[in-house]
């Protein structure tokens, strides 16, 4: 069993995040080249945050397929930065909880919970 020195950092326990920039660059280049101009501002960033991934995903899918949307809604995960951007969007545009939830495909209860916890 190896002992760690105080100077030697232990391995990080957090899982590494996928390289969304590479994933979306490849996806758009190979399957959706006609969307490159709409997505260019996101793909030029150094790295993508969850909010950027949501925006890219909505551009690519056009939010048409209800079954896909319902499946994806159950598997979403938001980091603090994304939650704060969503709540800032509500303040900026004066949306109600219901309007915000509809725009970002969230439940109204989720929006209410975030507002109580983070604002």
Coordinates of C-alpha atoms in Angstrom, one line a residue, residues 17-65:
X17 CA -15.8 15.6 -18.0
X18 CA -16.3 14.7 -21.7
X19 CA -14.6 17.0 -24.2
X20 CA -17.9 18.5 -25.5
X21 CA -16.0 20.9 -27.8
X22 CA -14.5 18.0 -29.7
X23 CA -17.7 16.0 -29.7
X24 CA -19.8 18.8 -31.1
X25 CA -17.2 19.9 -33.6
X26 CA -17.0 16.4 -35.0
X27 CA -20.7 15.9 -35.0
X28 CA -21.4 19.2 -36.8
X29 CA -18.6 18.8 -39.2
X30 CA -19.6 15.2 -40.2
X31 CA -23.4 15.2 -39.9
X32 CA -24.6 18.8 -39.9
X33 CA -22.2 21.0 -41.9
X34 CA -25.1 23.3 -42.8
X35 CA -25.3 24.3 -39.1
X36 CA -21.6 25.3 -38.8
X37 CA -22.3 29.0 -39.1
X38 CA -25.0 29.0 -36.3
X39 CA -22.7 27.0 -34.0
X40 CA -19.4 28.7 -34.8
X41 CA -19.5 31.1 -31.8
X42 CA -19.8 28.1 -29.4
X43 CA -17.1 26.0 -31.1
X44 CA -14.6 28.9 -31.0
X45 CA -14.6 28.9 -27.2
X46 CA -11.8 27.2 -25.4
X47 CA -14.1 24.9 -23.5
X48 CA -17.9 24.4 -23.4
X49 CA -19.9 24.7 -20.2
X50 CA -23.2 22.9 -19.7
X51 CA -25.2 26.0 -20.8
X52 CA -23.3 26.0 -24.1
X53 CA -24.0 22.3 -24.6
X54 CA -27.7 22.9 -24.1
X55 CA -27.7 25.7 -26.7
X56 CA -25.8 23.5 -29.2
X57 CA -28.1 20.6 -28.6
X58 CA -31.2 22.7 -29.2
X59 CA -29.7 24.1 -32.5
X60 CA -28.9 20.6 -33.8
X61 CA -32.1 18.9 -32.8
X62 CA -34.5 21.8 -33.5
X63 CA -36.6 20.5 -30.5
X64 CA -39.0 18.5 -32.7
X65 CA -39.0 15.0 -31.4

